[in-house]
Short mmCIF file of C-alpha atoms and ligand atoms in Angstrom, two decimals:
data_model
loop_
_atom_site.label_atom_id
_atom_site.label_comp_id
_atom_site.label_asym_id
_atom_site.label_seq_id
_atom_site.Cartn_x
_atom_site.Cartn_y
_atom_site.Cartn_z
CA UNK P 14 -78.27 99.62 34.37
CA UNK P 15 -75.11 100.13 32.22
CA UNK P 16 -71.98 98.47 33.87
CA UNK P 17 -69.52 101.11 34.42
CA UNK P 18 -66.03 101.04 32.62
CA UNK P 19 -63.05 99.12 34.44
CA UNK P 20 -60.31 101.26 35.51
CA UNK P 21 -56.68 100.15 35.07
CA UNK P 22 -53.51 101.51 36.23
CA UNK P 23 -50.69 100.22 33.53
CA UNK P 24 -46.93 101.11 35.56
CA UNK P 25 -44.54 101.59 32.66
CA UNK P 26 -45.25 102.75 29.06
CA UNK P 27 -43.19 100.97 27.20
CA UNK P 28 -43.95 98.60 24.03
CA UNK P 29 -45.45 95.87 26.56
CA UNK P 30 -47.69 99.36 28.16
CA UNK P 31 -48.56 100.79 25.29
CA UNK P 32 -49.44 97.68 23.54
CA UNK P 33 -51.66 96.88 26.75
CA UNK P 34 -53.55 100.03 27.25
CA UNK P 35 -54.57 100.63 23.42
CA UNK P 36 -55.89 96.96 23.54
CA UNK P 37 -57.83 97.55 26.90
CA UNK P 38 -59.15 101.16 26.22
CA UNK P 39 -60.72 99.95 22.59
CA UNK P 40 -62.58 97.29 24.68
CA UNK P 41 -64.19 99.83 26.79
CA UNK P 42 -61.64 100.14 29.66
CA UNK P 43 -60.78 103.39 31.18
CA UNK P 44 -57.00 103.27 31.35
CA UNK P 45 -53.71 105.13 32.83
CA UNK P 46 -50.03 104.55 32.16
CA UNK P 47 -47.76 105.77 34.91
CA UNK P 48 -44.05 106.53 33.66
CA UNK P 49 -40.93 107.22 35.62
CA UNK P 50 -39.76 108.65 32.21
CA UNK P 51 -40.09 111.65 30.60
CA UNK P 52 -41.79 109.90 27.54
CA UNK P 53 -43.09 106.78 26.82
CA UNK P 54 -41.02 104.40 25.09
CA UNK P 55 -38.81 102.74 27.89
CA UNK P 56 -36.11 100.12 26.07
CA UNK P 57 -37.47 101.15 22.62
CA UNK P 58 -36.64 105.03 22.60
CA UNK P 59 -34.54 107.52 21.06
CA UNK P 60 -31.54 109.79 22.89
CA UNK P 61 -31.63 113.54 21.09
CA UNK P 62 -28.67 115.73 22.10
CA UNK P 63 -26.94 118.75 19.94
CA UNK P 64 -29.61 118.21 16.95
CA UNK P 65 -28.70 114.76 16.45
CA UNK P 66 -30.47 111.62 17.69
CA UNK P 67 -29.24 108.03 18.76
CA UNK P 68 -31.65 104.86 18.88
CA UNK P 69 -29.81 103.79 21.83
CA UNK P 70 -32.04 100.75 22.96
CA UNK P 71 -33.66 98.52 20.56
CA UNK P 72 -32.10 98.63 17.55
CA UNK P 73 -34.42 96.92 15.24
CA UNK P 74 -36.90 94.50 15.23
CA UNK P 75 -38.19 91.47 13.58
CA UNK P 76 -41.57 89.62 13.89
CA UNK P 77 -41.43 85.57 13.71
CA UNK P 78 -45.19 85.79 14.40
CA UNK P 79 -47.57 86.52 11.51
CA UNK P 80 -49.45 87.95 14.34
CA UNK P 81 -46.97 90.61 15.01
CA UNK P 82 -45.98 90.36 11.07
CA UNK P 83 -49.56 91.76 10.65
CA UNK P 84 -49.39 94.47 12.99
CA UNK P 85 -45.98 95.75 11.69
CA UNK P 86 -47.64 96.07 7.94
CA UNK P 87 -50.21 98.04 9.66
CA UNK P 88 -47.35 100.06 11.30
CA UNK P 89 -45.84 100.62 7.81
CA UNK P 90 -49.27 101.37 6.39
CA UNK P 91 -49.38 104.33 8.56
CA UNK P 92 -45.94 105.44 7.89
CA UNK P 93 -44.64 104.65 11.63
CA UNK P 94 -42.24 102.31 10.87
CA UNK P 95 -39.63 101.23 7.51
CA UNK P 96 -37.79 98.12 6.59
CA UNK P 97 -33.56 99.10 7.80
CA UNK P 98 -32.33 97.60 4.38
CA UNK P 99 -28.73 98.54 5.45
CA UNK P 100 -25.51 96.17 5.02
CA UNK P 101 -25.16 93.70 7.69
CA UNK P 102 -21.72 91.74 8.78
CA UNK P 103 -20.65 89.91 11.51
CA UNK P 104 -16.89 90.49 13.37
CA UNK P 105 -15.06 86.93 13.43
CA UNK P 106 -11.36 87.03 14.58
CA UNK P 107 -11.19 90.22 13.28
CA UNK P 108 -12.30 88.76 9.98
CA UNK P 109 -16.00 90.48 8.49
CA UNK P 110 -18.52 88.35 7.01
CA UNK P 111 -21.75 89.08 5.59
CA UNK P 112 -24.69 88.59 8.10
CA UNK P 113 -27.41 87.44 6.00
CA UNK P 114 -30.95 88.14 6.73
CA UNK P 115 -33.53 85.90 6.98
CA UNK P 116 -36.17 88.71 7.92
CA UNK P 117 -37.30 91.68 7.29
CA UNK P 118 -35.42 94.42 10.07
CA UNK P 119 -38.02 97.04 11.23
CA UNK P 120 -37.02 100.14 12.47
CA UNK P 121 -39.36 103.32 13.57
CA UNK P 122 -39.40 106.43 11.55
CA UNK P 123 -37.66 109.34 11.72
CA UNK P 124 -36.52 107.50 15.31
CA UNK P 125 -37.40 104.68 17.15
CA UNK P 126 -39.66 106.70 19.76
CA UNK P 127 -41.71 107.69 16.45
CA UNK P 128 -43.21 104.24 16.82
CA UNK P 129 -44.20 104.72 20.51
CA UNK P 130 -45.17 108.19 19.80
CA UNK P 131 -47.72 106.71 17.09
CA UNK P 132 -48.67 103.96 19.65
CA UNK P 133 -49.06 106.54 22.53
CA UNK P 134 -51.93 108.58 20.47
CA UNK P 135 -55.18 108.82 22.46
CA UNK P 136 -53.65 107.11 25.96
CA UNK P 137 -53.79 108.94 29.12
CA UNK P 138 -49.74 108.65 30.42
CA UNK P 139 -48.74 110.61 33.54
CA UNK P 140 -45.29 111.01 32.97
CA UNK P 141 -41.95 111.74 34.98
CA UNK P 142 -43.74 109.94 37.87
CA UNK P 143 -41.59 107.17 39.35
CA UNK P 144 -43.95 104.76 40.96
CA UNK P 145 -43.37 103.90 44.36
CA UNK P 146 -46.00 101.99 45.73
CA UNK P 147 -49.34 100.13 45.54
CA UNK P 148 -51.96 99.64 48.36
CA UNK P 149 -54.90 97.59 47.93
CA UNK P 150 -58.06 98.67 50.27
CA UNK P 151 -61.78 98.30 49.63
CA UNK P 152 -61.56 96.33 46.51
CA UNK P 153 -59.71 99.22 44.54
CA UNK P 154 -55.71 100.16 44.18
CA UNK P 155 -53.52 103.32 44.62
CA UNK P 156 -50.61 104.10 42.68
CA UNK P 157 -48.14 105.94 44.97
CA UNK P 158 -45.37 108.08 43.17
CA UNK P 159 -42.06 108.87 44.72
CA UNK P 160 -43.37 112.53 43.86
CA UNK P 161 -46.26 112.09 46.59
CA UNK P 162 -48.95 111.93 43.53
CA UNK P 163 -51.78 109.39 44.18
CA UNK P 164 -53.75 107.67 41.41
CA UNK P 165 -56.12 105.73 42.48
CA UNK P 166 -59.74 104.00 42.40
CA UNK P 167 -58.21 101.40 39.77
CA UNK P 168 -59.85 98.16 39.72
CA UNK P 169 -56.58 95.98 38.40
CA UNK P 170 -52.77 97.44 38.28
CA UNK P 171 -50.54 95.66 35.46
CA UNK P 172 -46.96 96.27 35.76
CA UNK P 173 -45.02 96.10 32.67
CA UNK P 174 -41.45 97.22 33.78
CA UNK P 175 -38.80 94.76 34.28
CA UNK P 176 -38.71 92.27 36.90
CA UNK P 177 -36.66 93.17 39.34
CA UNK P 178 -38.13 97.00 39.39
CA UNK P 179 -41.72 95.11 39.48
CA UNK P 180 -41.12 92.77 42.49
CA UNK P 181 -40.09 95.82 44.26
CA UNK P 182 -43.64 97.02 43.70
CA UNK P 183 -46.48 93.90 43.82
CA UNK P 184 -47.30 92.75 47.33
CA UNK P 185 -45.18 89.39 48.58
CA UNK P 186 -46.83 86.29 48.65
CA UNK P 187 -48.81 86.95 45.14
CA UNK P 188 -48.12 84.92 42.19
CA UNK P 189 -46.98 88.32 40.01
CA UNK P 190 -44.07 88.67 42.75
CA UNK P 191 -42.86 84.84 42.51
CA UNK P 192 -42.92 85.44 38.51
CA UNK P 193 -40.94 89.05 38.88
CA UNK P 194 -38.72 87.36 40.73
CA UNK P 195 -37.64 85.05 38.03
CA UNK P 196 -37.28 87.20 35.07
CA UNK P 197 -33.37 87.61 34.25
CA UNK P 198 -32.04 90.59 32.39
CA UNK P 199 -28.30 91.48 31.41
CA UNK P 200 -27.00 94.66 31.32
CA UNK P 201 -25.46 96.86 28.60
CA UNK P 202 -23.28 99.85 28.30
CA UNK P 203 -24.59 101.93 24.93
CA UNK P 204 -22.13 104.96 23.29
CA UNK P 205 -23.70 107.15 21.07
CA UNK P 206 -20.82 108.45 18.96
CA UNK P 207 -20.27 111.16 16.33
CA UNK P 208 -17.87 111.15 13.37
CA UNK P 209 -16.67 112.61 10.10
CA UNK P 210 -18.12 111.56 6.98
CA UNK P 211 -14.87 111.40 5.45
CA UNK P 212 -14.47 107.61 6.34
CA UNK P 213 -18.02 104.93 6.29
CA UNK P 214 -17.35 101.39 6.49
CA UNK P 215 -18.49 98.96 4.25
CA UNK P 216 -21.27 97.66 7.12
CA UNK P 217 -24.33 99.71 8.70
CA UNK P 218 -25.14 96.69 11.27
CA UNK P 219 -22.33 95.03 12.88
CA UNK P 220 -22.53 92.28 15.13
CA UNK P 221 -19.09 91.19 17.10
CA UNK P 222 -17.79 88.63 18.54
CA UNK P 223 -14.64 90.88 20.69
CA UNK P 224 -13.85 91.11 24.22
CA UNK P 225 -15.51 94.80 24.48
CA UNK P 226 -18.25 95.39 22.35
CA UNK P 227 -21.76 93.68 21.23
CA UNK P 228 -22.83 95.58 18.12
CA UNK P 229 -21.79 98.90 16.09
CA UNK P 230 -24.77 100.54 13.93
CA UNK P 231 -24.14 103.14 11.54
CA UNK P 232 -27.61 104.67 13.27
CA UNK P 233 -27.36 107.62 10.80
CA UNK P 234 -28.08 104.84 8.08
CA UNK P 235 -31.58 104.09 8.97
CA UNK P 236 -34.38 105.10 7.15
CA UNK P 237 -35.55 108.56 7.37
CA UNK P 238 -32.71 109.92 9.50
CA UNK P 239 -31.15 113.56 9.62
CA UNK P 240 -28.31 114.35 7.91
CA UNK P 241 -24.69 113.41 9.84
CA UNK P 242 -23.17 110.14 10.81
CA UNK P 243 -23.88 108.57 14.06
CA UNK P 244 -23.16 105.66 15.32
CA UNK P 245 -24.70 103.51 18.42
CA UNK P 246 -21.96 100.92 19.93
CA UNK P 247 -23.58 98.41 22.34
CA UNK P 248 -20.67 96.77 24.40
CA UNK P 249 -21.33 92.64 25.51
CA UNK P 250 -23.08 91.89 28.21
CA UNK P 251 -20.02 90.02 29.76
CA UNK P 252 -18.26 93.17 29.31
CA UNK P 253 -20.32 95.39 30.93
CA UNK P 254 -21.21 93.32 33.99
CA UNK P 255 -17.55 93.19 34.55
CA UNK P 256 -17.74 97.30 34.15
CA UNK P 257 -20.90 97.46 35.81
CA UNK P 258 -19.87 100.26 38.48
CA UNK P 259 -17.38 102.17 36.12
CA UNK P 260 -17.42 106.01 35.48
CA UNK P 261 -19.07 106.93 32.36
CA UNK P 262 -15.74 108.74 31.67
CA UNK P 263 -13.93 105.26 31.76
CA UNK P 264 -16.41 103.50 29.67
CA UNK P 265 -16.36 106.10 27.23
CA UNK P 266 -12.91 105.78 26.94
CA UNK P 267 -12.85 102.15 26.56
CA UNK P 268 -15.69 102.02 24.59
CA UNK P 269 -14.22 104.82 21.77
CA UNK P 270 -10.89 103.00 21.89
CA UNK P 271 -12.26 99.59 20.78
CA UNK P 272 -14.69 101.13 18.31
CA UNK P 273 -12.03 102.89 16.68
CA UNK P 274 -9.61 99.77 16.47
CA UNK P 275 -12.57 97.93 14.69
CA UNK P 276 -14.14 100.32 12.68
CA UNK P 277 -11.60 102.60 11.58
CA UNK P 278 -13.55 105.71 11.71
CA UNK P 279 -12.74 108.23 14.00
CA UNK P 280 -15.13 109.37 16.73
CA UNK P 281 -15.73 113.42 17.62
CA UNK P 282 -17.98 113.16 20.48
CA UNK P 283 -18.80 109.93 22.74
CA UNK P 284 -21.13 109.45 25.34
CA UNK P 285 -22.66 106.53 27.09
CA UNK P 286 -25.82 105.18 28.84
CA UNK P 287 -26.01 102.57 31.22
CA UNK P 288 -28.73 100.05 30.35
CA UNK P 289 -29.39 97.74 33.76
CA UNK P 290 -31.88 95.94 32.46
CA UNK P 291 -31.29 95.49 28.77
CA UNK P 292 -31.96 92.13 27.34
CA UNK P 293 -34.18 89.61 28.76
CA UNK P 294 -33.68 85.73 29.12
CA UNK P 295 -36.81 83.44 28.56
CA UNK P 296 -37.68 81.89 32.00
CA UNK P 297 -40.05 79.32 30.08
CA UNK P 298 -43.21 80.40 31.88
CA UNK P 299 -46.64 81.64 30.75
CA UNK P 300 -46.76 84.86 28.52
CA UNK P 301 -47.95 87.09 31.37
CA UNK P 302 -48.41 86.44 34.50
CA UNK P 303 -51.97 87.43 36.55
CA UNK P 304 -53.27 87.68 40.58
CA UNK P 305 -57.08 87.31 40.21
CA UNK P 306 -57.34 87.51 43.72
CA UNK P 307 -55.76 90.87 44.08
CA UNK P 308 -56.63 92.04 40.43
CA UNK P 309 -52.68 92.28 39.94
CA UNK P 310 -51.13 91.36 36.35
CA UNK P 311 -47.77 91.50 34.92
CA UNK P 312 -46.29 91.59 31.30
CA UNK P 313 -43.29 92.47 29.36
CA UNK P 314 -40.47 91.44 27.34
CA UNK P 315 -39.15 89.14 29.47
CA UNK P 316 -41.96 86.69 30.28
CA UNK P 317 -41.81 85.74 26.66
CA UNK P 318 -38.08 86.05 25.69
CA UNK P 319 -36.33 89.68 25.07
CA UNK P 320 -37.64 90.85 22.12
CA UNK P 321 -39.60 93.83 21.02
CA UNK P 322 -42.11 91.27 19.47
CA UNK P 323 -42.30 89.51 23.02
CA UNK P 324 -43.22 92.55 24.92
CA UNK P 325 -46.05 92.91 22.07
CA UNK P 326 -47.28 89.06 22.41
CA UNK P 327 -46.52 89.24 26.11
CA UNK P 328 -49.65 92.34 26.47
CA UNK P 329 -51.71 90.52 24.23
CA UNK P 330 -51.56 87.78 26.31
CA UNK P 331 -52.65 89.33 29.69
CA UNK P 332 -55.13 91.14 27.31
CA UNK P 333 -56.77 88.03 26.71
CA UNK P 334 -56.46 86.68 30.24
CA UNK P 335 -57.90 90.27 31.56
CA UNK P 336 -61.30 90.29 29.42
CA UNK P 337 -61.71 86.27 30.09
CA UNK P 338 -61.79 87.28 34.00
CA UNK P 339 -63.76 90.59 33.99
CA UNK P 340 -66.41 88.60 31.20
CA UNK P 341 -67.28 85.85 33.25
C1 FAD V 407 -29.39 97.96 24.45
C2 FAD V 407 -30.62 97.21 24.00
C3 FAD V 407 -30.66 96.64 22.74
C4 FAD V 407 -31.81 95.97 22.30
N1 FAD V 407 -31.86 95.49 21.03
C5 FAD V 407 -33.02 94.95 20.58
C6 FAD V 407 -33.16 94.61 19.21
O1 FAD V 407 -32.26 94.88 18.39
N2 FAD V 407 -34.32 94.01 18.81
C7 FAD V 407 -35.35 93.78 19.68
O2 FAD V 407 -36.40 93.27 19.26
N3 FAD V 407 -35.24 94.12 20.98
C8 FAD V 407 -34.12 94.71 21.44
N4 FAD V 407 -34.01 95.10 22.74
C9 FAD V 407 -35.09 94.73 23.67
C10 FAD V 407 -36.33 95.64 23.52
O3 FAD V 407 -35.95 96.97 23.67
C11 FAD V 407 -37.32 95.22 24.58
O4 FAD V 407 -37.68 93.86 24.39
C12 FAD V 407 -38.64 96.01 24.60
O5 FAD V 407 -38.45 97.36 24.30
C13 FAD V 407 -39.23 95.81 26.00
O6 FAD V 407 -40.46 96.51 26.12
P1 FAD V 407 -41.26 96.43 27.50
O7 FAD V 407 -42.42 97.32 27.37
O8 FAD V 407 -41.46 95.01 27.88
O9 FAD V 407 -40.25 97.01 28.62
P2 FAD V 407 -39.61 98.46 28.76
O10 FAD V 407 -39.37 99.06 27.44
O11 FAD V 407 -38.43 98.30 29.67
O12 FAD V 407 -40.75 99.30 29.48
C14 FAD V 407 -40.89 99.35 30.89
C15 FAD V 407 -41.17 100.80 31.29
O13 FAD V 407 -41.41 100.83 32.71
C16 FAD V 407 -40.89 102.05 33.19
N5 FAD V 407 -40.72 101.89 34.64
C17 FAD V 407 -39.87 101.08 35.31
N6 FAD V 407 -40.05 101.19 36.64
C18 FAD V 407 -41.04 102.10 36.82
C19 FAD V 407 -41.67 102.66 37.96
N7 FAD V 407 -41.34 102.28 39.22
N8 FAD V 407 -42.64 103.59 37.79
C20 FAD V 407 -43.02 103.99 36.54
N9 FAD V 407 -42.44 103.49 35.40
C21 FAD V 407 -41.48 102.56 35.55
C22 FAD V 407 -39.59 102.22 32.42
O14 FAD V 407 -39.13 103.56 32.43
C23 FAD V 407 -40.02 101.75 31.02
O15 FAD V 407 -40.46 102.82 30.22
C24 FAD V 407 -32.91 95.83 23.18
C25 FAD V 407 -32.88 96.44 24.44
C26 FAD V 407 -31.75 97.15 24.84
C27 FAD V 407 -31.76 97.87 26.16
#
C-alpha cells in the first residue's frame, strides 16, 4: 500500500517558511504556511503607500555560502532578484568614506517581496491568520488562530517566526521552547521618507556610525524601481531600544531631523515602522532546532546568525533533519 503524504503545518512565511515548505512539498509532503500577515515575506518585504514602495526590512543580501551563492544565480536566472550595484560609504565623525564591497549585494526585483512572491508560487499560505495556539492529541496537531480558524490533522508543526513569538507557542518542557528561549533579537525603528530630486547625495547605501541612525538607502536606487526618490533610514539598535515606547509622531520627528542633518536632502513625507524583532544575534547552537518526540521543529534567522542567508541555511537544515526522521 502507498504511504500517504506527511502533513506539515509551517507558522510564519517568511524566507526561513518559504524556504522550508518548497523544500518539503517537492519531497512529497503535503504542506501549509500559516501567516499573521497579509502576505508572505515577514522581515524581507516591501511597504507600498501613495504609489511608491519602501524595502523597509532587509535591505540587501549577500551569500558567504556557495550553497546559497548557487541558489541566488538561480534567483537571477529567473529574473527574481539583481545585483544593487549602487555607491556605498560609511559615516565616520561626520567624515564619508567609501564602503568597499567584498560581495556581490542582492536585492529582489521590482521590490524585495518580488523575491518571496517568486518563492511563494505553488505553496498553500493561509494568510492574515495570527496563530494562537497548538494542541497535540492522537498523534496529530492543531493550529489555533486568534481568528477561531482550526488547521489541523498535521503530523509535525515547524515554527519559523522569531523566538520570543515562538516560545509563546511550542509546549514547555520541549527542546524547541528551551532553544526559542535563547534566540536574541534587537529592535529597529525604520522611516520610509520621500524627497525632491533636486538634491541626491553622492551615496545610495550609507552605513553610520551617529547617535540616531543605523543606515540611510537611497531605496529608489535599486534595480528596477519606479520612478521618484525614496529613501529607507534604519535608526541603531541602541537608539531605538532607548525609544522603544515612543509615538511614531516623535520618532518621525527625530528620525527626519537627523536624516536631514546628515544627508542634506530634504524630506516631504516621513513615516515609520517599528521593527521588534529586527536583527538576530547568533546563540552558537545547531542550525534548527527539532522535538522528535512531539514532531515539533523550529528554524529561522536567528538559530544561525541574522541574515537572510541564515534563515535560508537555517530551513535547509531542519529539512535535512525532517526527511532523516520520517525515512528511517
Ligand atoms: C530593519 C531590518 C534590516 C535588515 N537588514 C538586513 C540586510 O541588510 N541583510 C540581510 O541579509 N538581512 C537583513 N535583515 C534580516 C532579514 O530580514 C532576516 O534575517 C530574514 O528576513 C529572516 O527570515 P525568517 O523567515 O527567519 O523570519 P521572518 O522574516 O521574521 O519570518 C517570520 C514570519 O512569522 C510570522 N509570524 C510571527 N508570529 C506569527 C504567528 N503567531 N502566527 C503566524 N505567523 C507569525 C511573521 O509575520 C513573519 O512573516 C534585516 C531585518 C530587519 C528587520
Amino acid at each position: 500500500m502507498q504511504k500517504s503524504a506527511k502533513r506539515l503545518a509551517i507558522v510564519g512565511a517568511g524566507v526561513a517558511g518559504l524556504t522550508l515548505a518548497q523544500r518539503m512539498q517537492s519531497a512529497g509532503w503535503s504542506v501549509t504556511l500559516i501567516e499573521k500577515a497579509r502576505g508572505p515575506g515577514g522581515r524581507l518585504s516591501t511597504r507600498r503607500r501613495d504609489g511608491g514602495q519602501f524595502d523597509h526590512g532587509a535591505q540587501y543580501f549577500t551569500a558567504r555560502t556557495e550553497a546559497f551563492a548557487r541558489e541566488i544565480s538561480g534567483w537571477a536566472r529567473e529574473g527574481w532578484v539583481e545585483q544593487w550595484n549602487g555607491s556605498f560609504y560609511r559615516w565616520l565623525d561626520s567624515r564619508l568614506e567609501p564602503d568597499p564591497v567584498d560581495r556581490p549585494r542582492w536585492v529582489g526585483v521590482p521590490r524585495m517581496s518580488g523575491l518571496t512572491r517568486a518563492l511563494s508560487a505553488g505553496l498553500t499560505i493561509v494568510t492574515s491568520s495570527r496563530v494562537e495556539s497548538l494542541i497535540r492529541k492522537d498523534a496529530a496537531w492543531a493550529v489555533h488562530t486568534e481568528s477561531g480558524e482550526i488547521h489541523d490533522g498535521f503530523d509535525w508543526v515547524v515554527l519559523t517566526c522569531p523566538g520570543p513569538q515562538a516560545l509563546a507557542l511550542a509546549p514547555s518542557g520541549s527542546p524547541v521552547a528551551e532553544r526559542a528561549q535563547q534566540l536574541n533579537y534587537a529592535p529597529c525603528w525604520a522611516a520610509m521618507v520621500e524627497s525632491g530630486a533636486d538634491f541626491i547625495p553622492e551615496y545610495d547605501g550609507l552605513r553610520l556610525e551617529h547617535p540616531i541612525l543605523a543606515w540611510v538607502a537611497r531605496d529608489s536606487s535599486k534595480p528596477g524601481r519606479p520612478d521618484g526618490c525614496r529613501w529607507v533610514v534604519h535608526a541603531s539598535a541602541e537608539w531605538t531600544e532607548a525609544n522603544i515606547d515612543a509615538t511614531g509622531e516623535d520618532v518621525a520627528r527625530c528620525m527626519r531631523e537627523a536624516f536631514e542633518a546628515v544627508t542634506g536632502v530634504q524630506p516631504t513625507s516621513v513615516t515609520v515602522h517599528r521593527w521588534l524583532y529586527a536583527l538576530a544575534s547568533n546563540d552558537g547552537g545547531t542550525g534548527s532546532c527539532i522535538d522528535p518526540t512531539q514532531s515539533l521543529g523550529l528554524c529561522g534567522d536567528a538559530l544561525l546568525g541574522g541574515r537572510v542567508e541564515d534563515a535560508w541555511l537555517s530551513a535547509h537544515h531542519l529539512a535535512k533533519s525532517l526527511l532523516a526522521i520520517e525515512q528511517t
